[in-house]
PDB file of C-alpha atoms in Angstrom:
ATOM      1  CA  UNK D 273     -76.167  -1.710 -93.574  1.00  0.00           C
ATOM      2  CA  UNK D 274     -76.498   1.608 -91.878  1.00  0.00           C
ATOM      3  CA  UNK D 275     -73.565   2.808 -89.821  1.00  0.00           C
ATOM      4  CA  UNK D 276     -73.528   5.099 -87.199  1.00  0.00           C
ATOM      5  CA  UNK D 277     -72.847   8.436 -88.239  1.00  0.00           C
ATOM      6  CA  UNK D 278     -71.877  11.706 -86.101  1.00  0.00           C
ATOM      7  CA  UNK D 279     -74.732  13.994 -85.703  1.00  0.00           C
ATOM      8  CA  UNK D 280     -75.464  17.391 -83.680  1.00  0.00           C
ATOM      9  CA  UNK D 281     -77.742  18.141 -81.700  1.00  0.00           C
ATOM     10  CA  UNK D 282     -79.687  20.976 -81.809  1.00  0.00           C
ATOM     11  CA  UNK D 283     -82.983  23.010 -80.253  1.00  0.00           C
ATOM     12  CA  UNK D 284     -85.627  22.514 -82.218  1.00  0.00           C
ATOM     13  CA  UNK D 285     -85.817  26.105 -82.912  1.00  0.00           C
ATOM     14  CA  UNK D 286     -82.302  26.391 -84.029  1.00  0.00           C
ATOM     15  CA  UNK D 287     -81.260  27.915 -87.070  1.00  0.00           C
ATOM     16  CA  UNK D 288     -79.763  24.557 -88.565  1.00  0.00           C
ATOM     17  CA  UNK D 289     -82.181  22.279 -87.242  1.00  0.00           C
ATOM     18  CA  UNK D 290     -84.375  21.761 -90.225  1.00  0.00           C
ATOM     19  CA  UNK D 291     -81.298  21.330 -92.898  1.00  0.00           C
ATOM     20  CA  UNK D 292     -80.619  17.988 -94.541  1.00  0.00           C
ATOM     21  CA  UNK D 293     -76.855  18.186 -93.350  1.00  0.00           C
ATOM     22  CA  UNK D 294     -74.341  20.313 -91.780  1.00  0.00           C
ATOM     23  CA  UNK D 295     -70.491  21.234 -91.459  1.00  0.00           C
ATOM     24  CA  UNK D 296     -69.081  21.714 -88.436  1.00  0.00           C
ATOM     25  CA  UNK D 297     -67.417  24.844 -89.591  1.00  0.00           C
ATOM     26  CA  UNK D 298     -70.880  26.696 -89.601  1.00  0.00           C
ATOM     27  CA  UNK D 299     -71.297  25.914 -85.321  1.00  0.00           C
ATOM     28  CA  UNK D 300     -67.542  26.066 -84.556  1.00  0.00           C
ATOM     29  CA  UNK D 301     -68.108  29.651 -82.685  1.00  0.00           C
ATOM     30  CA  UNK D 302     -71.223  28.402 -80.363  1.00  0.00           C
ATOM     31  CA  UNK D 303     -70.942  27.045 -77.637  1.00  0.00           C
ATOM     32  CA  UNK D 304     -70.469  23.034 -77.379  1.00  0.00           C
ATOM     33  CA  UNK D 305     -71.223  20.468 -74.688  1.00  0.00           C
ATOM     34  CA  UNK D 306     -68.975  17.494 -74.560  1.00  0.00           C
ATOM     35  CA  UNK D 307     -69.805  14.296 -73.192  1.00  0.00           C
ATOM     36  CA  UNK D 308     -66.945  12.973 -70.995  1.00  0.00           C
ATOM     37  CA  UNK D 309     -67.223   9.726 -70.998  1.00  0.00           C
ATOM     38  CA  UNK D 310     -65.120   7.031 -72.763  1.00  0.00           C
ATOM     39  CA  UNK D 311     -64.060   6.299 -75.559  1.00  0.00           C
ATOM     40  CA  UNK D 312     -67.297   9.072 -76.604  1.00  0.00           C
ATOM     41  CA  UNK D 313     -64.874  12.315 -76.188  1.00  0.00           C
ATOM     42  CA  UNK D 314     -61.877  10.987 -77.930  1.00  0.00           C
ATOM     43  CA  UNK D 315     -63.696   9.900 -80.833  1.00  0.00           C
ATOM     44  CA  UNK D 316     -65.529  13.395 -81.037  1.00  0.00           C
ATOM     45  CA  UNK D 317     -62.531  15.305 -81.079  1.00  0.00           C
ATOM     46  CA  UNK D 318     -60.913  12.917 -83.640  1.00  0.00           C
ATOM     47  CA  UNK D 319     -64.361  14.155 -85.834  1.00  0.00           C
ATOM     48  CA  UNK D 320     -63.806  17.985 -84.811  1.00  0.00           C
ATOM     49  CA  UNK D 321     -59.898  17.690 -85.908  1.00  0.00           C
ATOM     50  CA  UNK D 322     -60.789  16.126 -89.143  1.00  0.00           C
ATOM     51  CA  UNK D 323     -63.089  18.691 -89.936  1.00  0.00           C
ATOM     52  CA  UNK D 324     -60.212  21.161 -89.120  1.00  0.00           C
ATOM     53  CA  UNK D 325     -62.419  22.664 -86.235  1.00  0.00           C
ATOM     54  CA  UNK D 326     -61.650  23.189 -82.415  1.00  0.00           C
ATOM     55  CA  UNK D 327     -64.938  23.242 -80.480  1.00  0.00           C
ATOM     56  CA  UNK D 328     -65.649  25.894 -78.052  1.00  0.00           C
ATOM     57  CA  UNK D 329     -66.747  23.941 -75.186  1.00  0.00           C
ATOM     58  CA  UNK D 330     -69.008  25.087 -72.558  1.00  0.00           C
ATOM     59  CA  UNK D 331     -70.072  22.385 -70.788  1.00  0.00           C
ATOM     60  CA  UNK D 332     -69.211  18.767 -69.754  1.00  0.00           C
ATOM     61  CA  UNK D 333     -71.397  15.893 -68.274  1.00  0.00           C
ATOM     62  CA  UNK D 334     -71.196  11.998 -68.371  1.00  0.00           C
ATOM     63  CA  UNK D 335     -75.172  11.978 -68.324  1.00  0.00           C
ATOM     64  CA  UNK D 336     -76.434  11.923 -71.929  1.00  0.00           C
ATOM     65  CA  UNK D 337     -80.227  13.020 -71.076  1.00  0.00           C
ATOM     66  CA  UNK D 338     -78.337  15.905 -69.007  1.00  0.00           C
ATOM     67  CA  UNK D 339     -76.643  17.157 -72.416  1.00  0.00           C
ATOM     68  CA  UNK D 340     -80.190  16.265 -74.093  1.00  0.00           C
ATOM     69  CA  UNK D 341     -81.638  18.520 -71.844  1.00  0.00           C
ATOM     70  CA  UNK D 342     -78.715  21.438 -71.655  1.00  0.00           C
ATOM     71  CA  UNK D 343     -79.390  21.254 -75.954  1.00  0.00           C
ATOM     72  CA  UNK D 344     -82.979  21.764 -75.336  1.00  0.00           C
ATOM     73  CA  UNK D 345     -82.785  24.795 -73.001  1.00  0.00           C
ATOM     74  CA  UNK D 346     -80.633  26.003 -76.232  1.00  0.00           C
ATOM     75  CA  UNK D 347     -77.404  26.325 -74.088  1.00  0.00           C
ATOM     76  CA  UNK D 348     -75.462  24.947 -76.785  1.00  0.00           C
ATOM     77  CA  UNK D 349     -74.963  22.191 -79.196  1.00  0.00           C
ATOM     78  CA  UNK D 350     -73.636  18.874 -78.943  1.00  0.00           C
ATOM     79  CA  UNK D 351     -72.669  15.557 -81.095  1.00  0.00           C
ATOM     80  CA  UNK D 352     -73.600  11.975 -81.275  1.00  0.00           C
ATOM     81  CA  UNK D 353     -72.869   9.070 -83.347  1.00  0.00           C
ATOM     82  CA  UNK D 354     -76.229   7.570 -84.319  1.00  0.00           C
ATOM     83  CA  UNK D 355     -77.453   5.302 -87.032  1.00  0.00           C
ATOM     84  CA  UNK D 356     -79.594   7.924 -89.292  1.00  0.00           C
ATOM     85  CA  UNK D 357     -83.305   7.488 -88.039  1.00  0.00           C
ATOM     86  CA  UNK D 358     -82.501   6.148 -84.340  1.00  0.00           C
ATOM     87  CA  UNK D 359     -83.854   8.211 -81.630  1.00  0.00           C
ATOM     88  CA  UNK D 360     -84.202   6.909 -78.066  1.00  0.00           C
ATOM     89  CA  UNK D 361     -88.073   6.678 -77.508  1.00  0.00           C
ATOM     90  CA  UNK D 362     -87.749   8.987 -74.452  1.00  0.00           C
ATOM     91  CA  UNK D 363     -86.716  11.728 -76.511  1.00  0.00           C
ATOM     92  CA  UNK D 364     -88.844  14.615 -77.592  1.00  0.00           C
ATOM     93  CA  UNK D 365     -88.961  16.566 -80.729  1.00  0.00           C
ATOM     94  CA  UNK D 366     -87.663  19.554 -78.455  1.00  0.00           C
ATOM     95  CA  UNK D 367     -84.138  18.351 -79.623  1.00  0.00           C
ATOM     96  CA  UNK D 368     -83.053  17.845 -83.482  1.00  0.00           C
ATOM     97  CA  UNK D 369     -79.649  15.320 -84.804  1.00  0.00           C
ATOM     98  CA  UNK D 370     -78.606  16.622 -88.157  1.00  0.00           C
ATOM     99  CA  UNK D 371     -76.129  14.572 -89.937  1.00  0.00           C
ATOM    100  CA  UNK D 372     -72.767  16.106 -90.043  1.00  0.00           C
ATOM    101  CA  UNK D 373     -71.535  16.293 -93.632  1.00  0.00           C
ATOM    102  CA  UNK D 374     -67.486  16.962 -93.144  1.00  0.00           C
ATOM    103  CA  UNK D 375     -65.269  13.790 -93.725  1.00  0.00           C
ATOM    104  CA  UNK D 376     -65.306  11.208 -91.152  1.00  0.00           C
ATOM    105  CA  UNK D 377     -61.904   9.503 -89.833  1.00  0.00           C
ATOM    106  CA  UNK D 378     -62.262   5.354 -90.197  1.00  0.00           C
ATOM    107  CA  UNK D 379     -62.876   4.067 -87.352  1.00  0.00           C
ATOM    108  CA  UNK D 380     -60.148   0.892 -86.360  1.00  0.00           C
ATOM    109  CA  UNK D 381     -61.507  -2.493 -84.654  1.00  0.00           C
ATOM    110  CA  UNK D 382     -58.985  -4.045 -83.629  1.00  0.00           C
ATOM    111  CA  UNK D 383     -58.786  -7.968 -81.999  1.00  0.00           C
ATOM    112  CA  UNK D 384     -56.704  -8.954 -79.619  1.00  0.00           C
ATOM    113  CA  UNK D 385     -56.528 -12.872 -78.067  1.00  0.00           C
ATOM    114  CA  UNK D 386     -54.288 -14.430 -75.554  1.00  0.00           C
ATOM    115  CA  UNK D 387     -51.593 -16.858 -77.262  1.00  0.00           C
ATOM    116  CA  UNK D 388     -52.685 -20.456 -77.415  1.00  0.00           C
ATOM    117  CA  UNK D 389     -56.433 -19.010 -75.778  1.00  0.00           C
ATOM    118  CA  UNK D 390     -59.488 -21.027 -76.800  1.00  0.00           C
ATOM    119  CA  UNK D 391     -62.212 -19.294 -78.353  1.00  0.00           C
ATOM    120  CA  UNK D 392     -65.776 -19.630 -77.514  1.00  0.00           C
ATOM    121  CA  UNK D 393     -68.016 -19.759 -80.512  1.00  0.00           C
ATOM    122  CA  UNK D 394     -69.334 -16.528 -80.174  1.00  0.00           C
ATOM    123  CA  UNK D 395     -66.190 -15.240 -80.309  1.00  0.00           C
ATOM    124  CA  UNK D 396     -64.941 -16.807 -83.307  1.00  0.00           C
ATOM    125  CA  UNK D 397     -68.293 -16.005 -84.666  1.00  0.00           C
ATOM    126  CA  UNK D 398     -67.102 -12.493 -84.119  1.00  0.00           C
ATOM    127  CA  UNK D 399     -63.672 -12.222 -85.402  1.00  0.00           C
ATOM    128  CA  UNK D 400     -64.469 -13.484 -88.286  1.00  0.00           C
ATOM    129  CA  UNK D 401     -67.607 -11.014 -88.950  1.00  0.00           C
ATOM    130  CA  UNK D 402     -64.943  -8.564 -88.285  1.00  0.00           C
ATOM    131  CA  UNK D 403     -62.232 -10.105 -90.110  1.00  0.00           C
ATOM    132  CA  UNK D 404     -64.619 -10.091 -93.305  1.00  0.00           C
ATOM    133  CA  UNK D 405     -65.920  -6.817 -92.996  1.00  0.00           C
ATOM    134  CA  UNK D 406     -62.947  -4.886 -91.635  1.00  0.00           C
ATOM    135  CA  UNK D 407     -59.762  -6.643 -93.155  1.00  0.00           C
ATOM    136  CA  UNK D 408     -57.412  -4.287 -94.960  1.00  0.00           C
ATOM    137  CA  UNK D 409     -58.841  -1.131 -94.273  1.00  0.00           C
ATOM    138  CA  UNK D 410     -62.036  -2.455 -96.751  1.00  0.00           C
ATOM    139  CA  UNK D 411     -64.848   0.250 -95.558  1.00  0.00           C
ATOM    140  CA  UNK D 412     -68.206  -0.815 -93.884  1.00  0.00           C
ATOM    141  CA  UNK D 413     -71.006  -1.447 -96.906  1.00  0.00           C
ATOM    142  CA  UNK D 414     -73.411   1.184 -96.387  1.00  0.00           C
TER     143      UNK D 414
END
């Protein structure tokens, strides 16, 4: 199974935007646009920190297609956590995701019920998917 995995975003005409992969130590001095929406930022700058990198950033906007379109115009770069391949169909090829190779930080589900609460199926459908997957720190299969 393919997990999401954090990508920039870059102009097509960027210098990086034809490579394989990427650290974020080689953008860490341009300028970055952040998405301010939750839990999107947080989990960004828990990325950035792994990497041992502070982003310098320029811009902010809770509009994705806004930060799309601030990439395009090449006002700086920006990240997204994407399963390899996935592009929104509305997208043009004006805008490039390269897979960020630094270390990613697990991310934690965590399940939480009210004491003696019923579960509907679905539910208990999904805590155990999560349960199996997730259960003592075991990884996602990739």
């Amino acid at each position: 199974m393919n997990e999401p995995k954090p990508h920039i975003l870059v102009a097509k005409n960027h210098p990086l935007a034809s490579r394989q992969d990427v650290s974020l130590r080689e953008v860490a001095e341009e300028p970055f646009i952040m998405i301010k929406t939750l839990p999107a930022r947080p989990l960004i700058m828990q990325v950035f920190a792994a990497a041992g990198v502070t982003p310098h950033v320029r811009f902010n906007s809770g509009n994705f297609d806004h930060i799309r379109s601030l990439v395009q115009q090449e006002m700086g770069y920006s990240m997204v956590s994407q399963t390899i391949g996935a592009t929104p169909a509305h997208w043009t090829d004006d805008v490039v995701a390269v897979p960020v190779n630094d270390p990613v930080p697990p991310a934690y589900v965590v399940i939480a019920s009210v004491d003696q609460a019923r579960l509907t199926r679905r539910a208990q459908a999904f805590r155990e998917f999560c349960l199996r997957r997730y259960q003592n720190g075991n990884q996602p299969e990739a």
